[in-house]
Coordinates of C-alpha atoms in Angstrom, one line a residue:
X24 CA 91.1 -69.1 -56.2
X25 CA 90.2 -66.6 -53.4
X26 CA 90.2 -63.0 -52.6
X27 CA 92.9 -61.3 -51.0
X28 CA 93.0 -61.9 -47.1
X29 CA 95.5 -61.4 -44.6
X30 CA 95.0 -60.8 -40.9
X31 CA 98.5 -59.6 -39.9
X32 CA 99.0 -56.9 -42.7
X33 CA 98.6 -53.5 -41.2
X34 CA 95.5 -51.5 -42.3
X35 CA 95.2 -47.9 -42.5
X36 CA 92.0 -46.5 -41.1
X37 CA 89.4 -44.7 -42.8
X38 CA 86.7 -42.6 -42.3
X39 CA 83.7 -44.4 -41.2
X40 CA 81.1 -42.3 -43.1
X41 CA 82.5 -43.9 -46.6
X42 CA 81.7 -47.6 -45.0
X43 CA 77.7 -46.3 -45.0
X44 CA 75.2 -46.6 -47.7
X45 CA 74.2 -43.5 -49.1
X46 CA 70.6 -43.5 -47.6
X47 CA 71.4 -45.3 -44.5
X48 CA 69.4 -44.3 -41.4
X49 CA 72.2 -42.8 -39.7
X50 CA 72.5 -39.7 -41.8
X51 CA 68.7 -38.9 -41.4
X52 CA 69.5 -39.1 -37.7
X53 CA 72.2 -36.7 -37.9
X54 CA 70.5 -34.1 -40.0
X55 CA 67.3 -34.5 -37.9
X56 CA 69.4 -33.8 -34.8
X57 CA 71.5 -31.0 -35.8
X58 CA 68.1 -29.1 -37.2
X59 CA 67.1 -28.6 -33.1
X60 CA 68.1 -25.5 -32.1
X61 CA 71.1 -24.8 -30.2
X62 CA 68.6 -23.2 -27.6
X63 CA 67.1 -26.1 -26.9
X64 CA 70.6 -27.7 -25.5
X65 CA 71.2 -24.6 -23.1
X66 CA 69.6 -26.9 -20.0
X67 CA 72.4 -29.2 -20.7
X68 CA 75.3 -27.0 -20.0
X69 CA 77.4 -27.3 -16.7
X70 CA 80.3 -24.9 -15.4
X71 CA 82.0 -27.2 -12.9
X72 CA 83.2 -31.1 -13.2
X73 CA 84.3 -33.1 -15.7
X74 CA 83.2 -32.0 -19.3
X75 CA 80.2 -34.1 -20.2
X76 CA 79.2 -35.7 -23.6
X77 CA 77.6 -33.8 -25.9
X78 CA 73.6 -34.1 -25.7
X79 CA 73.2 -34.0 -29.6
X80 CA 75.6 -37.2 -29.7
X81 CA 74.0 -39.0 -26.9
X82 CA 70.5 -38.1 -28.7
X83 CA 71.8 -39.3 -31.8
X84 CA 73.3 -42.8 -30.5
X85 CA 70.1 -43.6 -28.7
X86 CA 67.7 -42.6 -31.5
X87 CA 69.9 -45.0 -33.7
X88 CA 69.7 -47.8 -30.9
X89 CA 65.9 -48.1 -31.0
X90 CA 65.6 -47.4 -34.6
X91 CA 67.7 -51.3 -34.6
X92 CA 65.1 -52.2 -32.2
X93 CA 67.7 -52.2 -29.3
X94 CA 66.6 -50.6 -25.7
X95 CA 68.4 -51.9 -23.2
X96 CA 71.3 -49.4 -21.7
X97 CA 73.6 -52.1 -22.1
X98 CA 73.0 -53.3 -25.5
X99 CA 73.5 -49.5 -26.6
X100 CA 76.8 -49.5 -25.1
X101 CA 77.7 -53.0 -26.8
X102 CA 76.3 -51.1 -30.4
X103 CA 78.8 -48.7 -30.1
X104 CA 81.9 -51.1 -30.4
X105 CA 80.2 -53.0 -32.6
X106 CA 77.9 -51.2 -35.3
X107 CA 79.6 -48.9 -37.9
X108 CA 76.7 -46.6 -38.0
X109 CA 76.8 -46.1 -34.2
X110 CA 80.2 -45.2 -34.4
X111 CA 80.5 -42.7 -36.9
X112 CA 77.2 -40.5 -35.1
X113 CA 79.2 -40.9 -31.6
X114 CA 83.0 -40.1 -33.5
X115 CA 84.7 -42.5 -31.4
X116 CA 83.2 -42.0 -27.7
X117 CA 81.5 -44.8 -26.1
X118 CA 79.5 -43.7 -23.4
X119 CA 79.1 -46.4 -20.6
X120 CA 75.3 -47.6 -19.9
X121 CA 74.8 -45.9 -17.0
X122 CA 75.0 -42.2 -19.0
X123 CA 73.2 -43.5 -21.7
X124 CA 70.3 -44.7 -19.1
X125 CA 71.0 -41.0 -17.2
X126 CA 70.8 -39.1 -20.3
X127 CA 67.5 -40.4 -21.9
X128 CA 66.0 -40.2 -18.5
X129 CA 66.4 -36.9 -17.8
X130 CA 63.8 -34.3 -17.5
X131 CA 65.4 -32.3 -20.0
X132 CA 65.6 -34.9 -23.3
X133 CA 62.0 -34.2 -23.3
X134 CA 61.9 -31.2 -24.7
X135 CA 65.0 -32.0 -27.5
X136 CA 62.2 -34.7 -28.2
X137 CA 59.4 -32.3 -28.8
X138 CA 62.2 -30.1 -30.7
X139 CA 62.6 -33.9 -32.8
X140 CA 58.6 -33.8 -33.8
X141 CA 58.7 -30.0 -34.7
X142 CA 61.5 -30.4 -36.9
X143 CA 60.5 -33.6 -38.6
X144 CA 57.2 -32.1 -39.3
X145 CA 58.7 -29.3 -40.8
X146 CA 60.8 -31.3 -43.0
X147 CA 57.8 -33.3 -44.0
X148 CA 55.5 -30.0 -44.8
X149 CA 58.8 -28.4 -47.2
X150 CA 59.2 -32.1 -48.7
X151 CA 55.3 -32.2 -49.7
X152 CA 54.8 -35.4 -47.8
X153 CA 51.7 -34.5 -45.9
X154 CA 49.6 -31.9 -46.7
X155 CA 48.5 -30.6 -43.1
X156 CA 44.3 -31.0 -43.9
X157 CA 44.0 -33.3 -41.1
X158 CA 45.3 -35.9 -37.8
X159 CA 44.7 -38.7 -37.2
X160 CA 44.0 -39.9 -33.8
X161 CA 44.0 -43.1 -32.0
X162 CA 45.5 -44.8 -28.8
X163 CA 47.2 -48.1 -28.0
X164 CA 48.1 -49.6 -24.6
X165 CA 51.4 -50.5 -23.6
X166 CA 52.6 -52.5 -20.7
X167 CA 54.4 -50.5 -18.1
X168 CA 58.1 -52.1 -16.4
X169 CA 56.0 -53.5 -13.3
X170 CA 55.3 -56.5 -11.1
X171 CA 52.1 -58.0 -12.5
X172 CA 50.4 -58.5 -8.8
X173 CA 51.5 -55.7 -7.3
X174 CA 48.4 -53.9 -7.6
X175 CA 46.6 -51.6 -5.4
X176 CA 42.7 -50.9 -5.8
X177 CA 40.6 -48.1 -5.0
X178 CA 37.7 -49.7 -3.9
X179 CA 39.7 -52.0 -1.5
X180 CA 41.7 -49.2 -0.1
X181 CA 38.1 -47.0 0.0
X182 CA 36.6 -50.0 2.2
X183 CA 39.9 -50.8 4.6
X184 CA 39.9 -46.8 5.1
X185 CA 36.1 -46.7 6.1
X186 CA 36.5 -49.6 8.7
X187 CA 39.8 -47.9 10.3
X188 CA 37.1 -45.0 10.6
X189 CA 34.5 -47.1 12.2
X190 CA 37.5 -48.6 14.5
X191 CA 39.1 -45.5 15.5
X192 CA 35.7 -43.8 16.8
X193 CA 34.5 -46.7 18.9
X194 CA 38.3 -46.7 20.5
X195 CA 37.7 -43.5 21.2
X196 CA 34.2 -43.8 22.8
X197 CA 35.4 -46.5 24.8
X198 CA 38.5 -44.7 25.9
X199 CA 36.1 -41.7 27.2
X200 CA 34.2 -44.0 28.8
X201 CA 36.1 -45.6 30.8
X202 CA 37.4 -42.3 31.7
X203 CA 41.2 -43.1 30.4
X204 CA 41.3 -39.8 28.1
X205 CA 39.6 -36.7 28.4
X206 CA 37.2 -35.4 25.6
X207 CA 39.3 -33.9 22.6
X208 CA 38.7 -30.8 20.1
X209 CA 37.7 -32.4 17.0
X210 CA 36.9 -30.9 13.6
X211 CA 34.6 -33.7 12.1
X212 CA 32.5 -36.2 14.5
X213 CA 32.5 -38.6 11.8
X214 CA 36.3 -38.9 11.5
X215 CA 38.8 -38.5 13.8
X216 CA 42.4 -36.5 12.0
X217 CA 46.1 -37.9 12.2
X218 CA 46.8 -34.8 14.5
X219 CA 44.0 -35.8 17.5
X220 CA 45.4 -39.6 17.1
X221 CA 48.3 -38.3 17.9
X222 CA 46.7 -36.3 20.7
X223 CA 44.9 -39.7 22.1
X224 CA 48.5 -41.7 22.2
X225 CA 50.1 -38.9 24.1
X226 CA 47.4 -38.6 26.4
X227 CA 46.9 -42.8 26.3
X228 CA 50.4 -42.3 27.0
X229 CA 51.0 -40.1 29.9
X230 CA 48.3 -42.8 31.9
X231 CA 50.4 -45.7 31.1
X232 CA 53.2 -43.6 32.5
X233 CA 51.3 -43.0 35.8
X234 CA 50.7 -46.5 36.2
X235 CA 54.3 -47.3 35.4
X236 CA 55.5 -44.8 38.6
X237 CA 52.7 -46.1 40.8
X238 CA 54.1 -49.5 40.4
X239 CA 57.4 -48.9 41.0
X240 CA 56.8 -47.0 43.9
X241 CA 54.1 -49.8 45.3
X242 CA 56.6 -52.4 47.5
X243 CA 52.9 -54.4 48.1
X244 CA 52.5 -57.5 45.1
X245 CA 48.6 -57.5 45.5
X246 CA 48.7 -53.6 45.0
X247 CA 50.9 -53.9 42.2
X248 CA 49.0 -57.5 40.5
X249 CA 45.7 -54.5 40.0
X250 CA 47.8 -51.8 39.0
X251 CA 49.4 -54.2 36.3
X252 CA 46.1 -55.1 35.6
X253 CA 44.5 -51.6 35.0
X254 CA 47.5 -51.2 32.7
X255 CA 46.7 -53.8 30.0
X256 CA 43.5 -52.0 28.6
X257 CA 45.7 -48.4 28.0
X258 CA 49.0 -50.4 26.6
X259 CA 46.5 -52.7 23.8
X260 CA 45.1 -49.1 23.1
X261 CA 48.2 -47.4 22.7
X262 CA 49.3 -49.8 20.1
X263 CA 46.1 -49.7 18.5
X264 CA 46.4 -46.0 18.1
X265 CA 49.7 -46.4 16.3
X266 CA 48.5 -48.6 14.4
X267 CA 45.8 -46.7 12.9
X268 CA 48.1 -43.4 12.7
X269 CA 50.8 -45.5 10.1
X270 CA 47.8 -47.4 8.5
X271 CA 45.9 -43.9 8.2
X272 CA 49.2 -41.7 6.6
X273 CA 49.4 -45.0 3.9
X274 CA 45.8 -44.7 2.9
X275 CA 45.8 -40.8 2.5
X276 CA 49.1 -41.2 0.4
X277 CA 47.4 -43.9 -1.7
X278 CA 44.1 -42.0 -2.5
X279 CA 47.1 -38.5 -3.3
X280 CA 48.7 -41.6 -5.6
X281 CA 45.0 -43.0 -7.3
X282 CA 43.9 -39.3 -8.5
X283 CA 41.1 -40.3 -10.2
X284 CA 42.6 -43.3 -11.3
X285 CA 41.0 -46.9 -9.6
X286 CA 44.2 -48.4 -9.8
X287 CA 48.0 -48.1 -9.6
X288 CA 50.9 -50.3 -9.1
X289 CA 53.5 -50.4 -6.7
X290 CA 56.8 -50.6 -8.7
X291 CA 55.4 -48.1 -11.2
X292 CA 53.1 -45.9 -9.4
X293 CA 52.1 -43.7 -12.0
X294 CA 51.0 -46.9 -14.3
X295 CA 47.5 -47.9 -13.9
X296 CA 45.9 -51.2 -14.9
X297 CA 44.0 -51.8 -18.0
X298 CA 42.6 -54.9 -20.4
X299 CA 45.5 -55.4 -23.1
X300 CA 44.8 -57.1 -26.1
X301 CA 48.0 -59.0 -26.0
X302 CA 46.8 -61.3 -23.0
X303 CA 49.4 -63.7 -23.1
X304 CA 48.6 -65.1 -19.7
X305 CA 45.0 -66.0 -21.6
X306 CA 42.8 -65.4 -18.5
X307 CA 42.0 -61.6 -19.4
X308 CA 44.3 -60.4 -16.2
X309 CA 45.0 -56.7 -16.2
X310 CA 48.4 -55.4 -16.4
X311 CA 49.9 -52.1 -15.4
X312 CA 50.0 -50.3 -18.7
X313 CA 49.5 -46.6 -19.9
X314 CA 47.6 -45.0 -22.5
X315 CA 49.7 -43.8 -25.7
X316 CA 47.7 -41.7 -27.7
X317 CA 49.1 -40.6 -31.2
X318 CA 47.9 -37.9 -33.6
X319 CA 49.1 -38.8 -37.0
X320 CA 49.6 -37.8 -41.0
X321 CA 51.0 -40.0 -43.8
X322 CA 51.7 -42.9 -41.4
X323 CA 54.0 -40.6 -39.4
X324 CA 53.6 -39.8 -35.8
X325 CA 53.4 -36.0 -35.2
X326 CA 52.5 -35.7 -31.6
X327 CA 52.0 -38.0 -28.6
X328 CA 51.3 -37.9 -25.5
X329 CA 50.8 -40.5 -22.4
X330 CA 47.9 -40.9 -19.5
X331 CA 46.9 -43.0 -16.8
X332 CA 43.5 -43.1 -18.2
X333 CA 42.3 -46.8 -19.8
X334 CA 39.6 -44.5 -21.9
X335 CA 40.1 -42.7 -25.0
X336 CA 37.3 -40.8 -24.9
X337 CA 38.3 -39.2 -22.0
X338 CA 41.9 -38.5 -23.4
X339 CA 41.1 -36.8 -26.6
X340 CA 40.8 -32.9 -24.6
X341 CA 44.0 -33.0 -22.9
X342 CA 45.5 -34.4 -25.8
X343 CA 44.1 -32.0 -28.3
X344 CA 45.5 -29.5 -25.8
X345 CA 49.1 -31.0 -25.2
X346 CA 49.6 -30.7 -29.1
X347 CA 48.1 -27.4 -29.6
X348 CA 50.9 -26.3 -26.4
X349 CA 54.1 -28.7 -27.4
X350 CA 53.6 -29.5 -31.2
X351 CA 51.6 -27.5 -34.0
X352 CA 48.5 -25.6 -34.5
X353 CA 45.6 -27.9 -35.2
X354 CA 44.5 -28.7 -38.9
X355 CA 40.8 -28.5 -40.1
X356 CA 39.5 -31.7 -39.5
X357 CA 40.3 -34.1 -36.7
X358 CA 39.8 -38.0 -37.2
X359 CA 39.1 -40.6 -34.6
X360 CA 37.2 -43.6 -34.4
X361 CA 34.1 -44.4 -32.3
X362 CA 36.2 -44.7 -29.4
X363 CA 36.5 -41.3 -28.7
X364 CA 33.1 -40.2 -29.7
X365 CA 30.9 -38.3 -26.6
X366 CA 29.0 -35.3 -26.4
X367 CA 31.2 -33.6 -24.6
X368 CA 34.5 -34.2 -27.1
X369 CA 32.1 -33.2 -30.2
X370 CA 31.8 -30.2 -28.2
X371 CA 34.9 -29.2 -27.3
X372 CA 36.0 -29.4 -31.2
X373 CA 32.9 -27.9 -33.0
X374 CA 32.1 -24.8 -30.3
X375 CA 35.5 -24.2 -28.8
X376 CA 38.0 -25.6 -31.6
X377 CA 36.4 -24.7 -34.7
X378 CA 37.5 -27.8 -36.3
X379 CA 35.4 -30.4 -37.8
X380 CA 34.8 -33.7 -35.9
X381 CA 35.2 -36.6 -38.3
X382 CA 34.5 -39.0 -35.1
X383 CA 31.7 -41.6 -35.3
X384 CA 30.1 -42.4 -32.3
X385 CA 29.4 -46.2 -30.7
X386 CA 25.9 -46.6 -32.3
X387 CA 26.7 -45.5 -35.8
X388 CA 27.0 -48.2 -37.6
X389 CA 24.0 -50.0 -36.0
X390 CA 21.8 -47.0 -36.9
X391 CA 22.5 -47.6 -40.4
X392 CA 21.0 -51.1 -40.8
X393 CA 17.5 -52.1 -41.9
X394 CA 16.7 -53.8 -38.7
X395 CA 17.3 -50.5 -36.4
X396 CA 15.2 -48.8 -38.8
X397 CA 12.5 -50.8 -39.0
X398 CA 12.4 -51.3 -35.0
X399 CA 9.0 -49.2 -34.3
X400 CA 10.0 -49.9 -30.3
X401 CA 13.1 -48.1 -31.2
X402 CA 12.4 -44.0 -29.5
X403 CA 14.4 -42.8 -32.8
X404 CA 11.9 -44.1 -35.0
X405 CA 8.4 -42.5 -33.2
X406 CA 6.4 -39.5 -34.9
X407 CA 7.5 -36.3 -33.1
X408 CA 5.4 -33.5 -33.2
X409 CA 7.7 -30.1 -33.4
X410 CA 4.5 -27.6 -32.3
X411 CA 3.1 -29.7 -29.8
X412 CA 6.5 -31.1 -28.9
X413 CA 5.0 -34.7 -28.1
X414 CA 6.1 -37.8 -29.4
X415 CA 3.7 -40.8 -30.6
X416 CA 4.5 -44.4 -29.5
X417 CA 3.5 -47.7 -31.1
X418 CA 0.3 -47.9 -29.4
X419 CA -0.7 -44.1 -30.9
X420 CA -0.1 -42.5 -27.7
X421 CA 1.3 -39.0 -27.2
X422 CA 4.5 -38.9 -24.7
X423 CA 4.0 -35.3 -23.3
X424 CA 7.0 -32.7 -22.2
X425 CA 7.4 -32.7 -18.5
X426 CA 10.8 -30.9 -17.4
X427 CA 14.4 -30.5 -17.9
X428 CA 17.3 -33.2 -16.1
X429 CA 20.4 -31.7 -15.9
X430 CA 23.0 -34.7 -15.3
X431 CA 26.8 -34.0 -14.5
X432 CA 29.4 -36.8 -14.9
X433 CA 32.8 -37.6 -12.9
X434 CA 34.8 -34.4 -15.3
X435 CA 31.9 -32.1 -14.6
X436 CA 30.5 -31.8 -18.0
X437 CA 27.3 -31.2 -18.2
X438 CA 24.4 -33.2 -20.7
X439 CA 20.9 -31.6 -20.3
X440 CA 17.9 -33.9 -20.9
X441 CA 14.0 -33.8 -21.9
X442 CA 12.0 -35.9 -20.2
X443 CA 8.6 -37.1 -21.9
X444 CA 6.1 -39.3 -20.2
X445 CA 3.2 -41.2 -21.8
X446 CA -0.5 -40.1 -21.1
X447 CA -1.9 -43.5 -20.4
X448 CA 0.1 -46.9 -20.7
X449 CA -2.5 -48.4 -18.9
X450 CA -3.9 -51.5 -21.0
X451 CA -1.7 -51.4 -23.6
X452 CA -1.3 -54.8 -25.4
X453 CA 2.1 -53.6 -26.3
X454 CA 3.8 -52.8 -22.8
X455 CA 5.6 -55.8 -22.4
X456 CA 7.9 -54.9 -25.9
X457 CA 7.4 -51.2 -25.3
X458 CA 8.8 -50.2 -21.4
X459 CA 10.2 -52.1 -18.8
X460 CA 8.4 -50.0 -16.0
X461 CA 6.6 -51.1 -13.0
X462 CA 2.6 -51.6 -13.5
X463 CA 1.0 -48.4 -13.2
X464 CA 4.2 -46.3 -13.9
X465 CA 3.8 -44.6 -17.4
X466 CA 6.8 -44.8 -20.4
X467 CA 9.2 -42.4 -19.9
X468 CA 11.5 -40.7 -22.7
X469 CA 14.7 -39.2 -22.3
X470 CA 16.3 -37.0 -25.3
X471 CA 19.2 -35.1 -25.7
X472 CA 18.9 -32.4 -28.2
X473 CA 22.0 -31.9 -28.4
X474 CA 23.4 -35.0 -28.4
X475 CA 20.8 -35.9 -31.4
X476 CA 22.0 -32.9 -33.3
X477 CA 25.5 -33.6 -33.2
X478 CA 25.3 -37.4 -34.5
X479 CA 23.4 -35.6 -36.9
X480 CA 26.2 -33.4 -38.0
X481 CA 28.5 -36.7 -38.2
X482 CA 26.1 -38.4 -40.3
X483 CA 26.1 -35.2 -42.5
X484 CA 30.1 -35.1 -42.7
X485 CA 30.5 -38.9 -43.4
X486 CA 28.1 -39.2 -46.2
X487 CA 30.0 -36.3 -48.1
X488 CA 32.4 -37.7 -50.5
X489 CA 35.5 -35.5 -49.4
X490 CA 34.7 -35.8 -45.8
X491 CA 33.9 -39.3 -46.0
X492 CA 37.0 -40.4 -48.0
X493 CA 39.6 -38.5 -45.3
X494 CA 37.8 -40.5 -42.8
X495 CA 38.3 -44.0 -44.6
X496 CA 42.1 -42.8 -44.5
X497 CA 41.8 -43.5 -40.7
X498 CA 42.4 -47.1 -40.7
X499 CA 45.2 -46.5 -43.1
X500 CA 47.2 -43.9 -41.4
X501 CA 47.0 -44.5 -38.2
X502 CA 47.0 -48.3 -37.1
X503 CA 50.2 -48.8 -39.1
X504 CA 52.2 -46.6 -37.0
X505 CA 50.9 -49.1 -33.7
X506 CA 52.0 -52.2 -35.8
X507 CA 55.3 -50.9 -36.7
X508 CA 56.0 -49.7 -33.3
X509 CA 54.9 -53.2 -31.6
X510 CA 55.8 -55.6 -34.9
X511 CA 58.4 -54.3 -36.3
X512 CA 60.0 -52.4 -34.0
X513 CA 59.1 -54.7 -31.2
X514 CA 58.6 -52.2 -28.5
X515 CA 55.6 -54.3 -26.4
X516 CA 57.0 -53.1 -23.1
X517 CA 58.4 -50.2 -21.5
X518 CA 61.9 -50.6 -20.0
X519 CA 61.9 -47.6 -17.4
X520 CA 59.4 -46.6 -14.6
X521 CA 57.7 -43.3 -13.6
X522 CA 55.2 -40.9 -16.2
X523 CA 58.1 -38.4 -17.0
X524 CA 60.4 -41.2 -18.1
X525 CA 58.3 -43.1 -19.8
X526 CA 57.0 -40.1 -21.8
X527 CA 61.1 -39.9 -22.8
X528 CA 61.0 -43.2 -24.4
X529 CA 57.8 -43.4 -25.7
X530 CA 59.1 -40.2 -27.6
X531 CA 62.1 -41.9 -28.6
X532 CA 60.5 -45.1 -30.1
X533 CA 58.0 -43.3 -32.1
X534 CA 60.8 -41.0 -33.7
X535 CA 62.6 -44.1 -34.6
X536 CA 59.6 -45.4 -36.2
X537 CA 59.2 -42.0 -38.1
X538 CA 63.2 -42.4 -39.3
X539 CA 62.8 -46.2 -40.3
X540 CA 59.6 -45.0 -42.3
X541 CA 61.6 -42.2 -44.1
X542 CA 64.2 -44.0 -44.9
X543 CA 62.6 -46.5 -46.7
X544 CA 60.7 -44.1 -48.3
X545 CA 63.2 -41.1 -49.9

């Protein structure tokens, strides 16, 4: 015996909300949504053309879409006939692919995005589900929608650029000297600008157009064979002068394009190339990628943000900033891993934030072993002498004060040095262990009091138990989030070009893993 079933009976339709469970994702995405601000959807409103579809239902339909692990335009559009869910948030419309792709493009959607991680966290605080004592920080890399080999390097452009140089003032030399051009104005002798290039093919030019009347109005062939001939030399330098213009305007707009990046590709220019750890081409070939940095709390995603730059360490500022701007004040202590630990990040937290730096640093967990400790070649373990400010090395010798090094890296920070020299390392049996300096040169020391006081503060914080135990929470909180996002999810690759956009979707996908994460947890 079977159930009841028969196609050509008519059935009445009902409201799709009854067909969902009661804690399907769907609802979470609705109430999220409608807690944004009608503000926030202002941007979105147009006064002429055809009505268009509401931004909180396109929000909606495409949060849903990723949440299924779905991010292609097209696949959207086929969810909409096809998934109940989908069709109850988008109450019958069915967008085409194209708006969908428009929509979560635009510059816009960002900020209903941000408006998504404000509310959420909100939600989270009044539900008790994270407690706001501190983020946790990390970064993944993720590959950008590019060519793999259309990559443009720094150093390469740097070196054709320095030869076009080198090429362009000799043509000029030999132009003067042979008396083709007169001399020119020029604001650097080492380089010569687009605009006197320019100057050099009109005059170049205007000779090649004398010689051009003068044959024409010559009626003898021997007259006009040497004129001909006196031509050649102007007409190769006029197309060499071309040439260096359109080869000079496409190195000046690929330095405006590099930054201070050493890389970029051309069919994402604002994706850089970076070491991933999926290498699936298993010959540790950099990809165009960018740098997703999270802050998190309770294995939810609370801010984000996205940079050209392969190093974390060098992100954690302008990220610390971008949520401090876009997403919530920050809480007391901020959580990394040795990644982002530097002098000048412990800095920026403990002098100019006020927050504490739970952030080991790259040597931390070798200074801890016996075998460091013991190393008596090791600087960190010599005598020093506070009131004579010397240090003592192996061999009992004093290394003496001798001035201040100030040394400034590529961001312009700042990292002030002692220098200490040894009185005598002449004869000492242990020389070979001790210094790799030239015979006759003396052992030199380097400390950074600074630097030594901060890892001393970090050493401090991770041996108390309360500090030490939000730390251990790192691993915990954090890393999920990336697994989800690339295992679960399956969001390995973005599938739109350009910084903007990709901040869009980036956005997106993390929300979605926020929703799936809720879900499965109320």
């Amino acid at each position: 015996m079977f159930k009841y079933y028969n196609m050509n009976q008519l059935v009445l339709p009902l409201d799709l909300e009854v067909k969902l469970q009661e804690n399907d994702i769907a609802f979470h995405i609705h109430h999220l949504v409608e807690s944004i601000p009608h503000e926030a959807f202002e941007p979105f409103l147009r006064n002429t053309g055809c009505p268009a579809y509401h931004p909180r239902m396109m929000l909606k339909i495409i949060l849903c879409a990723y949440s299924q692990s779905v991010f292609s335009g097209r696949k959207i559009e086929a969810l909409l006939k096809d998934s109940i869910r989908m069709m109850w948030l988008a109450q019958g419309y069915e967008p085409s692919y194209r708006t969908i792709n428009r929509f979560r493009v635009q510059p816009e959607v960002k900020e209903l995005i941000r408006q998504c991680f404000v509310q959420f966290r909100c939600q989270l605080v009044q539900e008790k589900l994270i407690d706001q004592e501190a983020i946790f920080i990390d970064g993944t890399k993720i590959e950008a929608n590019a060519n793999k080999f259309t990559f443009v390097w720094k150093k390469s452009i740097e070196k054709y650029h320095h030869s076009l140089i080198e090429k362009s003032n000799q043509l000029y030399s030999e132009l003067l000297e042979k008396e083709i051009i007169p001399e020119i104005e020029r604001e650097s002798e080492d380089e010569l600008l687009i605009e006197e290039l320019a100057q050099m093919v009109q005059k170049v030019d205007d000779v090649i157009t004398e010689y051009d009347q003068k044959i024409e109005a010559s009626s003898d062939a021997s007259e006009r064979k040497a004129l001909r001939s006196k031509r050649k030399y102007p007409k190769k330098a006029y197309k060499q002068l071309i040439d260096f213009i359109i080869r000079k305007q496409k190195y000046q707009k690929d330095f405006e394009i590099f930054g201070e990046r050493n890389s970029y590709s051309k069919t994402d220019s604002d994706a850089t190339f970076m070491r991933m750890k999926d290498d699936y081409m298993k010959n540790g070939q950099l990809k165009a990628g960018y740098n997703v940095q999270i802050a998190t709390e309770g294995q939810y995603a609370l801010a984000y943000g996205i940079y050209s730059n392969p190093t974390d360490s060098r992100t954690l500022i302008p990220f610390l900033d971008e949520i401090e701007k876009h997403f919530f004040n920050l809480p007391k202590h901020i959580v990394a891993d040795a990644g982002y630990g530097s002098e000048q990040n412990y800095d920026e937290i403990l002098s100019k934030r006020r927050r504490e730096a739970l952030i080991t640093y790259n040597m931390y967990l070798k200074e801890q072993k016996k075998k460091y400790k013991q190393n008596k070649f090791n600087p960190d373990n010599w005598q020093y002498d506070k009131e004579s400010d010397t240090y003592t090395c192996p061999n009992q010798q004093r290394l003496v004060f001798k001035y201040v090094s100030v040394r400034t890296d590529k961001t312009g920070f700042k990292r002030e040095f002692k220098i200490y020299e040894c009185e005598d390392c002449s004869g000492c049996p242990l020389r070979s262990s001790c210094t790799k300096a030239k015979e006759g040169n003396n052992r030199k020391l380097m400390v950074n009091e600074k630097w030594k006081k901060q890892k001393e503060y970090v050493r401090a914080k991770l041996s108390e138990e309360k500090t030490s135990s939000i730390y251990r929470q790192r691993k915990i909180d954090v890393e999920p989030v990336f697994g989800f996002l690339k295992a679960n999810l399956r969001f390995t690759r973005f599938s739109v070009r350009g910084k903007s956009k990709v901040e869009n979707e980036i956005g997106i996908a993390l929300m979605a893993v926020n929703l799936r994460k809720y879900t499965a947890q109320v």
